[in-house]
Amino acid sequence: MPRVSLRQKILNAALEQFHIYGYNGTGIKDITDSAGAPKGSFYNHLPSKEACAILILEEYGASLPVAMLRDTSKPPIERLRLHFETMRDQSALNGFTRGCLMGNVIAEVGDHSDSLRKTALAGIEAWIRQITSVVSEARACGDISSSVDPDAYASFLVTSWEGAILLARASKSDFSYENFLSIMFDNLLARPA
Amino acid sequence: MPRVSLRQKILNAALEQFHIYGYNGTGIKDITDSAGAPKGSFYNHLPSKEACAILILEEYGASLPVAMLRDTSKPPIERLRLHFETMRDQSALNGFTRGCLMGNVIAEVGDHSDSLRKTALAGIEAWIRQITSVVSEARACGDISSSVDPDAYASFLVTSWEGAILLARASKSDFSYENFLSIMFDNLLARPA
């Protein structure tokens, strides 16, 4: 097994700490303690907590289960549903805690750090683009109404999912996820009659 | 004019500080400084930061523009649209900052304080109930399809709005609000053909 560098250990610990405790709830010492490293080592590898959070956000955005969206062995709408069901299952496994790191960062510190806000936005926009392309495919093959605007619907899917996450966290229940799946897939993205 | 008590001044300041800087980003001294009071006075009026945030969340939940939802001089769907347009306008006036205090608290500290999580949840559930009753009215008078489940749609409206707020804050734009209004009111809650 390749040896994980201390820098990567710190980044892995930071991802977990930020995700559990939030940006202001996480100190440098929490990160280095969790990485099993001395506090001073943080600044040998990363210039600041903000710079660290930017790298973490990029990593988080790239870790979303989007590969399945490109699996053309399945019909586009089935892939899309599977994508959200996978995230629902991940959230349930976490006991509906943690939520979406991008949404959390926007909610907590998006007004106070342009760099964090823009990094979270870039992650969300990249995610929306992946979904736009699946919605476009579904429209092209007639699986959904030709009146659906793929860009608008993709953005709506992602933002509505972000909101569903908040209610799932608050209620410790998957009701908001199931409600999202049912209204999205049985109504908005239903096969044209 | 009635004199505002020091306790109320502290609560007003706390609402603003929590809304701007978040829960962990706000210290007791930030609150008392903003209220023009000595730091020690906080604990003469409130037992803890958490107890203060609970009162603030309750106040915030009660301050949503829901009175217009009961204005029966307008058709139910028009009231509902106006409700969301009003919040869109408030958000734009704030330069798309601050967001929803209930969503912020869930995202930041919902996993770490059951009291804060449950207070935010109660606020959101009360809001959903107000909207459920308007959706029911619209269905009863045939303005929307009889297949619409008022509870499910009301919950979906609120959670999708919470997500739209996050993207508006990230992008500093009202696109997600307009997208919400268009998909909700021109599609999901459209008059039956």
PDB file of N, CA and C in Angstrom, chain B residues 13-88:
ATOM      1  N   ALA B  13     -30.147  42.043  19.487  1.00  0.00           N
ATOM      2  CA  ALA B  13     -28.750  42.022  19.027  1.00  0.00           C
ATOM      3  C   ALA B  13     -28.324  40.597  18.706  1.00  0.00           C
ATOM      4  N   ALA B  14     -28.772  39.643  19.535  1.00  0.00           N
ATOM      5  CA  ALA B  14     -28.398  38.244  19.322  1.00  0.00           C
ATOM      6  C   ALA B  14     -28.960  37.732  18.000  1.00  0.00           C
ATOM      7  N   LEU B  15     -30.209  38.100  17.715  1.00  0.00           N
ATOM      8  CA  LEU B  15     -30.808  37.667  16.447  1.00  0.00           C
ATOM      9  C   LEU B  15     -29.957  38.147  15.280  1.00  0.00           C
ATOM     10  N   GLU B  16     -29.574  39.404  15.325  1.00  0.00           N
ATOM     11  CA  GLU B  16     -28.783  39.943  14.208  1.00  0.00           C
ATOM     12  C   GLU B  16     -27.398  39.283  14.135  1.00  0.00           C
ATOM     13  N   GLN B  17     -26.741  39.133  15.268  1.00  0.00           N
ATOM     14  CA  GLN B  17     -25.395  38.548  15.270  1.00  0.00           C
ATOM     15  C   GLN B  17     -25.420  37.088  14.797  1.00  0.00           C
ATOM     16  N   PHE B  18     -26.347  36.305  15.338  1.00  0.00           N
ATOM     17  CA  PHE B  18     -26.436  34.893  14.918  1.00  0.00           C
ATOM     18  C   PHE B  18     -26.743  34.800  13.425  1.00  0.00           C
ATOM     19  N   HIS B  19     -27.621  35.686  12.959  1.00  0.00           N
ATOM     20  CA  HIS B  19     -28.025  35.622  11.548  1.00  0.00           C
ATOM     21  C   HIS B  19     -26.848  35.994  10.636  1.00  0.00           C
ATOM     22  N   ILE B  20     -26.067  36.956  11.051  1.00  0.00           N
ATOM     23  CA  ILE B  20     -24.932  37.389  10.224  1.00  0.00           C
ATOM     24  C   ILE B  20     -23.748  36.443  10.363  1.00  0.00           C
ATOM     25  N   TYR B  21     -23.389  36.094  11.597  1.00  0.00           N
ATOM     26  CA  TYR B  21     -22.112  35.391  11.830  1.00  0.00           C
ATOM     27  C   TYR B  21     -22.252  33.910  12.167  1.00  0.00           C
ATOM     28  N   GLY B  22     -23.474  33.429  12.323  1.00  0.00           N
ATOM     29  CA  GLY B  22     -23.655  32.026  12.677  1.00  0.00           C
ATOM     30  C   GLY B  22     -23.527  31.808  14.176  1.00  0.00           C
ATOM     31  N   TYR B  23     -23.817  30.585  14.608  1.00  0.00           N
ATOM     32  CA  TYR B  23     -23.837  30.281  16.042  1.00  0.00           C
ATOM     33  C   TYR B  23     -22.431  30.295  16.631  1.00  0.00           C
ATOM     34  N   ASN B  24     -21.527  29.520  16.032  1.00  0.00           N
ATOM     35  CA  ASN B  24     -20.163  29.486  16.565  1.00  0.00           C
ATOM     36  C   ASN B  24     -19.385  30.767  16.266  1.00  0.00           C
ATOM     37  N   GLY B  25     -19.819  31.506  15.262  1.00  0.00           N
ATOM     38  CA  GLY B  25     -19.145  32.759  14.900  1.00  0.00           C
ATOM     39  C   GLY B  25     -19.568  33.925  15.779  1.00  0.00           C
ATOM     40  N   THR B  26     -20.513  33.697  16.680  1.00  0.00           N
ATOM     41  CA  THR B  26     -21.021  34.759  17.549  1.00  0.00           C
ATOM     42  C   THR B  26     -20.658  34.468  19.006  1.00  0.00           C
ATOM     43  N   GLY B  27     -19.979  35.388  19.644  1.00  0.00           N
ATOM     44  CA  GLY B  27     -19.672  35.254  21.066  1.00  0.00           C
ATOM     45  C   GLY B  27     -20.626  36.097  21.892  1.00  0.00           C
ATOM     46  N   ILE B  28     -20.704  35.779  23.189  1.00  0.00           N
ATOM     47  CA  ILE B  28     -21.553  36.565  24.097  1.00  0.00           C
ATOM     48  C   ILE B  28     -21.155  38.041  24.029  1.00  0.00           C
ATOM     49  N   LYS B  29     -19.850  38.298  23.935  1.00  0.00           N
ATOM     50  CA  LYS B  29     -19.408  39.690  23.922  1.00  0.00           C
ATOM     51  C   LYS B  29     -19.856  40.405  22.637  1.00  0.00           C
ATOM     52  N   ASP B  30     -19.897  39.682  21.531  1.00  0.00           N
ATOM     53  CA  ASP B  30     -20.400  40.284  20.282  1.00  0.00           C
ATOM     54  C   ASP B  30     -21.844  40.743  20.481  1.00  0.00           C
ATOM     55  N   ILE B  31     -22.593  39.906  21.186  1.00  0.00           N
ATOM     56  CA  ILE B  31     -24.015  40.212  21.397  1.00  0.00           C
ATOM     57  C   ILE B  31     -24.166  41.422  22.318  1.00  0.00           C
ATOM     58  N   THR B  32     -23.464  41.401  23.451  1.00  0.00           N
ATOM     59  CA  THR B  32     -23.636  42.513  24.402  1.00  0.00           C
ATOM     60  C   THR B  32     -23.035  43.799  23.827  1.00  0.00           C
ATOM     61  N   ASP B  33     -21.906  43.725  23.123  1.00  0.00           N
ATOM     62  CA  ASP B  33     -21.344  44.912  22.463  1.00  0.00           C
ATOM     63  C   ASP B  33     -22.378  45.515  21.518  1.00  0.00           C
ATOM     64  N   SER B  34     -22.994  44.641  20.729  1.00  0.00           N
ATOM     65  CA  SER B  34     -23.954  45.122  19.746  1.00  0.00           C
ATOM     66  C   SER B  34     -25.199  45.693  20.423  1.00  0.00           C
ATOM     67  N   ALA B  35     -25.515  45.202  21.620  1.00  0.00           N
ATOM     68  CA  ALA B  35     -26.666  45.728  22.364  1.00  0.00           C
ATOM     69  C   ALA B  35     -26.283  46.946  23.205  1.00  0.00           C
ATOM     70  N   GLY B  36     -24.992  47.293  23.208  1.00  0.00           N
ATOM     71  CA  GLY B  36     -24.532  48.415  24.028  1.00  0.00           C
ATOM     72  C   GLY B  36     -24.623  48.122  25.510  1.00  0.00           C
ATOM     73  N   ALA B  37     -24.382  46.876  25.869  1.00  0.00           N
ATOM     74  CA  ALA B  37     -24.509  46.455  27.274  1.00  0.00           C
ATOM     75  C   ALA B  37     -23.200  45.829  27.736  1.00  0.00           C
ATOM     76  N   PRO B  38     -22.920  45.865  29.057  1.00  0.00           N
ATOM     77  CA  PRO B  38     -21.705  45.181  29.534  1.00  0.00           C
ATOM     78  C   PRO B  38     -21.850  43.667  29.394  1.00  0.00           C
ATOM     79  N   LYS B  39     -20.718  42.993  29.118  1.00  0.00           N
ATOM     80  CA  LYS B  39     -20.763  41.551  28.853  1.00  0.00           C
ATOM     81  C   LYS B  39     -21.468  40.765  29.967  1.00  0.00           C
ATOM     82  N   GLY B  40     -21.174  41.166  31.208  1.00  0.00           N
ATOM     83  CA  GLY B  40     -21.742  40.438  32.350  1.00  0.00           C
ATOM     84  C   GLY B  40     -23.256  40.492  32.397  1.00  0.00           C
ATOM     85  N   SER B  41     -23.847  41.518  31.772  1.00  0.00           N
ATOM     86  CA  SER B  41     -25.299  41.670  31.852  1.00  0.00           C
ATOM     87  C   SER B  41     -26.038  40.542  31.130  1.00  0.00           C
ATOM     88  N   PHE B  42     -25.366  39.902  30.191  1.00  0.00           N
ATOM     89  CA  PHE B  42     -26.009  38.820  29.433  1.00  0.00           C
ATOM     90  C   PHE B  42     -26.616  37.786  30.376  1.00  0.00           C
ATOM     91  N   TYR B  43     -25.795  37.350  31.337  1.00  0.00           N
ATOM     92  CA  TYR B  43     -26.228  36.257  32.221  1.00  0.00           C
ATOM     93  C   TYR B  43     -27.217  36.709  33.290  1.00  0.00           C
ATOM     94  N   ASN B  44     -27.449  38.026  33.406  1.00  0.00           N
ATOM     95  CA  ASN B  44     -28.547  38.480  34.265  1.00  0.00           C
ATOM     96  C   ASN B  44     -29.896  38.212  33.600  1.00  0.00           C
ATOM     97  N   HIS B  45     -29.867  38.077  32.270  1.00  0.00           N
ATOM     98  CA  HIS B  45     -31.129  37.978  31.537  1.00  0.00           C
ATOM     99  C   HIS B  45     -31.344  36.630  30.871  1.00  0.00           C
ATOM    100  N   LEU B  46     -30.255  35.942  30.568  1.00  0.00           N
ATOM    101  CA  LEU B  46     -30.362  34.681  29.823  1.00  0.00           C
ATOM    102  C   LEU B  46     -29.378  33.668  30.389  1.00  0.00           C
ATOM    103  N   PRO B  47     -29.815  32.410  30.537  1.00  0.00           N
ATOM    104  CA  PRO B  47     -28.949  31.438  31.210  1.00  0.00           C
ATOM    105  C   PRO B  47     -27.738  31.010  30.376  1.00  0.00           C
ATOM    106  N   SER B  48     -27.847  31.033  29.046  1.00  0.00           N
ATOM    107  CA  SER B  48     -26.739  30.537  28.226  1.00  0.00           C
ATOM    108  C   SER B  48     -26.899  31.009  26.779  1.00  0.00           C
ATOM    109  N   LYS B  49     -25.833  30.874  26.023  1.00  0.00           N
ATOM    110  CA  LYS B  49     -25.884  31.206  24.588  1.00  0.00           C
ATOM    111  C   LYS B  49     -26.906  30.320  23.888  1.00  0.00           C
ATOM    112  N   GLU B  50     -26.918  29.039  24.258  1.00  0.00           N
ATOM    113  CA  GLU B  50     -27.861  28.106  23.615  1.00  0.00           C
ATOM    114  C   GLU B  50     -29.314  28.506  23.920  1.00  0.00           C
ATOM    115  N   ALA B  51     -29.582  28.827  25.185  1.00  0.00           N
ATOM    116  CA  ALA B  51     -30.949  29.231  25.559  1.00  0.00           C
ATOM    117  C   ALA B  51     -31.347  30.493  24.810  1.00  0.00           C
ATOM    118  N   CYS B  52     -30.389  31.391  24.644  1.00  0.00           N
ATOM    119  CA  CYS B  52     -30.640  32.632  23.895  1.00  0.00           C
ATOM    120  C   CYS B  52     -30.973  32.298  22.443  1.00  0.00           C
ATOM    121  N   ALA B  53     -30.200  31.398  21.838  1.00  0.00           N
ATOM    122  CA  ALA B  53     -30.427  31.043  20.438  1.00  0.00           C
ATOM    123  C   ALA B  53     -31.785  30.376  20.244  1.00  0.00           C
ATOM    124  N   ILE B  54     -32.231  29.634  21.250  1.00  0.00           N
ATOM    125  CA  ILE B  54     -33.551  28.994  21.150  1.00  0.00           C
ATOM    126  C   ILE B  54     -34.657  30.059  21.088  1.00  0.00           C
ATOM    127  N   LEU B  55     -34.543  31.071  21.963  1.00  0.00           N
ATOM    128  CA  LEU B  55     -35.540  32.154  21.949  1.00  0.00           C
ATOM    129  C   LEU B  55     -35.524  32.898  20.618  1.00  0.00           C
ATOM    130  N   ILE B  56     -34.300  33.129  20.118  1.00  0.00           N
ATOM    131  CA  ILE B  56     -34.131  33.830  18.852  1.00  0.00           C
ATOM    132  C   ILE B  56     -34.755  33.064  17.696  1.00  0.00           C
ATOM    133  N   LEU B  57     -34.537  31.745  17.705  1.00  0.00           N
ATOM    134  CA  LEU B  57     -35.082  30.899  16.639  1.00  0.00           C
ATOM    135  C   LEU B  57     -36.604  30.940  16.659  1.00  0.00           C
ATOM    136  N   GLU B  58     -37.173  30.934  17.865  1.00  0.00           N
ATOM    137  CA  GLU B  58     -38.634  30.999  17.967  1.00  0.00           C
ATOM    138  C   GLU B  58     -39.147  32.335  17.422  1.00  0.00           C
ATOM    139  N   GLU B  59     -38.433  33.402  17.779  1.00  0.00           N
ATOM    140  CA  GLU B  59     -38.802  34.728  17.289  1.00  0.00           C
ATOM    141  C   GLU B  59     -38.689  34.782  15.757  1.00  0.00           C
ATOM    142  N   TYR B  60     -37.606  34.205  15.257  1.00  0.00           N
ATOM    143  CA  TYR B  60     -37.374  34.214  13.810  1.00  0.00           C
ATOM    144  C   TYR B  60     -38.490  33.458  13.085  1.00  0.00           C
ATOM    145  N   GLY B  61     -38.822  32.267  13.591  1.00  0.00           N
ATOM    146  CA  GLY B  61     -39.871  31.463  12.957  1.00  0.00           C
ATOM    147  C   GLY B  61     -41.194  32.229  12.900  1.00  0.00           C
ATOM    148  N   ALA B  62     -41.469  32.996  13.962  1.00  0.00           N
ATOM    149  CA  ALA B  62     -42.733  33.744  14.027  1.00  0.00           C
ATOM    150  C   ALA B  62     -42.695  34.990  13.148  1.00  0.00           C
ATOM    151  N   SER B  63     -41.508  35.354  12.651  1.00  0.00           N
ATOM    152  CA  SER B  63     -41.391  36.593  11.871  1.00  0.00           C
ATOM    153  C   SER B  63     -41.495  36.354  10.363  1.00  0.00           C
ATOM    154  N   LEU B  64     -41.664  35.114   9.946  1.00  0.00           N
ATOM    155  CA  LEU B  64     -41.800  34.850   8.503  1.00  0.00           C
ATOM    156  C   LEU B  64     -43.068  35.527   7.970  1.00  0.00           C
ATOM    157  N   PRO B  65     -43.060  35.952   6.725  1.00  0.00           N
ATOM    158  CA  PRO B  65     -44.231  36.689   6.191  1.00  0.00           C
ATOM    159  C   PRO B  65     -45.390  35.754   5.850  1.00  0.00           C
ATOM    160  N   VAL B  66     -45.987  35.196   6.900  1.00  0.00           N
ATOM    161  CA  VAL B  66     -47.063  34.223   6.683  1.00  0.00           C
ATOM    162  C   VAL B  66     -48.463  34.828   6.783  1.00  0.00           C
ATOM    163  N   ALA B  67     -48.561  36.056   7.297  1.00  0.00           N
ATOM    164  CA  ALA B  67     -49.896  36.663   7.430  1.00  0.00           C
ATOM    165  C   ALA B  67     -50.569  36.714   6.059  1.00  0.00           C
ATOM    166  N   MET B  68     -49.769  37.012   5.023  1.00  0.00           N
ATOM    167  CA  MET B  68     -50.340  37.122   3.677  1.00  0.00           C
ATOM    168  C   MET B  68     -50.934  35.791   3.175  1.00  0.00           C
ATOM    169  N   LEU B  69     -50.508  34.694   3.792  1.00  0.00           N
ATOM    170  CA  LEU B  69     -51.041  33.392   3.377  1.00  0.00           C
ATOM    171  C   LEU B  69     -52.511  33.257   3.773  1.00  0.00           C
ATOM    172  N   ARG B  70     -52.930  34.055   4.761  1.00  0.00           N
ATOM    173  CA  ARG B  70     -54.320  33.945   5.243  1.00  0.00           C
ATOM    174  C   ARG B  70     -55.224  35.053   4.689  1.00  0.00           C
ATOM    175  N   ASP B  71     -54.688  35.841   3.776  1.00  0.00           N
ATOM    176  CA  ASP B  71     -55.445  36.961   3.204  1.00  0.00           C
ATOM    177  C   ASP B  71     -56.405  36.456   2.122  1.00  0.00           C
ATOM    178  N   THR B  72     -57.602  36.080   2.560  1.00  0.00           N
ATOM    179  CA  THR B  72     -58.519  35.404   1.637  1.00  0.00           C
ATOM    180  C   THR B  72     -59.111  36.335   0.571  1.00  0.00           C
ATOM    181  N   SER B  73     -58.666  37.601   0.544  1.00  0.00           N
ATOM    182  CA  SER B  73     -59.110  38.457  -0.560  1.00  0.00           C
ATOM    183  C   SER B  73     -58.403  38.057  -1.863  1.00  0.00           C
ATOM    184  N   LYS B  74     -57.378  37.240  -1.761  1.00  0.00           N
ATOM    185  CA  LYS B  74     -56.652  36.775  -2.960  1.00  0.00           C
ATOM    186  C   LYS B  74     -56.790  35.263  -3.105  1.00  0.00           C
ATOM    187  N   PRO B  75     -56.739  34.756  -4.349  1.00  0.00           N
ATOM    188  CA  PRO B  75     -56.795  33.295  -4.532  1.00  0.00           C
ATOM    189  C   PRO B  75     -55.592  32.632  -3.869  1.00  0.00           C
ATOM    190  N   PRO B  76     -55.779  31.396  -3.369  1.00  0.00           N
ATOM    191  CA  PRO B  76     -54.718  30.745  -2.590  1.00  0.00           C
ATOM    192  C   PRO B  76     -53.358  30.674  -3.298  1.00  0.00           C
ATOM    193  N   ILE B  77     -53.338  30.309  -4.562  1.00  0.00           N
ATOM    194  CA  ILE B  77     -52.043  30.150  -5.235  1.00  0.00           C
ATOM    195  C   ILE B  77     -51.350  31.509  -5.400  1.00  0.00           C
ATOM    196  N   GLU B  78     -52.143  32.546  -5.578  1.00  0.00           N
ATOM    197  CA  GLU B  78     -51.565  33.894  -5.675  1.00  0.00           C
ATOM    198  C   GLU B  78     -50.917  34.292  -4.344  1.00  0.00           C
ATOM    199  N   ARG B  79     -51.580  33.934  -3.228  1.00  0.00           N
ATOM    200  CA  ARG B  79     -51.012  34.221  -1.897  1.00  0.00           C
ATOM    201  C   ARG B  79     -49.683  33.488  -1.696  1.00  0.00           C
ATOM    202  N   LEU B  80     -49.683  32.252  -2.152  1.00  0.00           N
ATOM    203  CA  LEU B  80     -48.506  31.413  -1.972  1.00  0.00           C
ATOM    204  C   LEU B  80     -47.327  31.990  -2.769  1.00  0.00           C
ATOM    205  N   ARG B  81     -47.617  32.382  -3.997  1.00  0.00           N
ATOM    206  CA  ARG B  81     -46.553  32.954  -4.836  1.00  0.00           C
ATOM    207  C   ARG B  81     -46.021  34.245  -4.208  1.00  0.00           C
ATOM    208  N   LEU B  82     -46.950  35.053  -3.715  1.00  0.00           N
ATOM    209  CA  LEU B  82     -46.583  36.319  -3.091  1.00  0.00           C
ATOM    210  C   LEU B  82     -45.696  36.083  -1.862  1.00  0.00           C
ATOM    211  N   HIS B  83     -45.993  35.046  -1.115  1.00  0.00           N
ATOM    212  CA  HIS B  83     -45.217  34.682   0.073  1.00  0.00           C
ATOM    213  C   HIS B  83     -43.752  34.431  -0.321  1.00  0.00           C
ATOM    214  N   PHE B  84     -43.541  33.641  -1.348  1.00  0.00           N
ATOM    215  CA  PHE B  84     -42.173  33.339  -1.755  1.00  0.00           C
ATOM    216  C   PHE B  84     -41.519  34.544  -2.444  1.00  0.00           C
ATOM    217  N   GLU B  85     -42.311  35.305  -3.205  1.00  0.00           N
ATOM    218  CA  GLU B  85     -41.752  36.509  -3.835  1.00  0.00           C
ATOM    219  C   GLU B  85     -41.308  37.523  -2.779  1.00  0.00           C
ATOM    220  N   THR B  86     -42.072  37.599  -1.689  1.00  0.00           N
ATOM    221  CA  THR B  86     -41.706  38.521  -0.615  1.00  0.00           C
ATOM    222  C   THR B  86     -40.373  38.118   0.002  1.00  0.00           C
ATOM    223  N   MET B  87     -40.177  36.823   0.209  1.00  0.00           N
ATOM    224  CA  MET B  87     -38.909  36.360   0.781  1.00  0.00           C
ATOM    225  C   MET B  87     -37.764  36.538  -0.233  1.00  0.00           C
ATOM    226  N   ARG B  88     -38.060  36.344  -1.500  1.00  0.00           N
ATOM    227  CA  ARG B  88     -37.050  36.622  -2.531  1.00  0.00           C
ATOM    228  C   ARG B  88     -36.621  38.094  -2.461  1.00  0.00           C
TER     229      ARG B  88
END
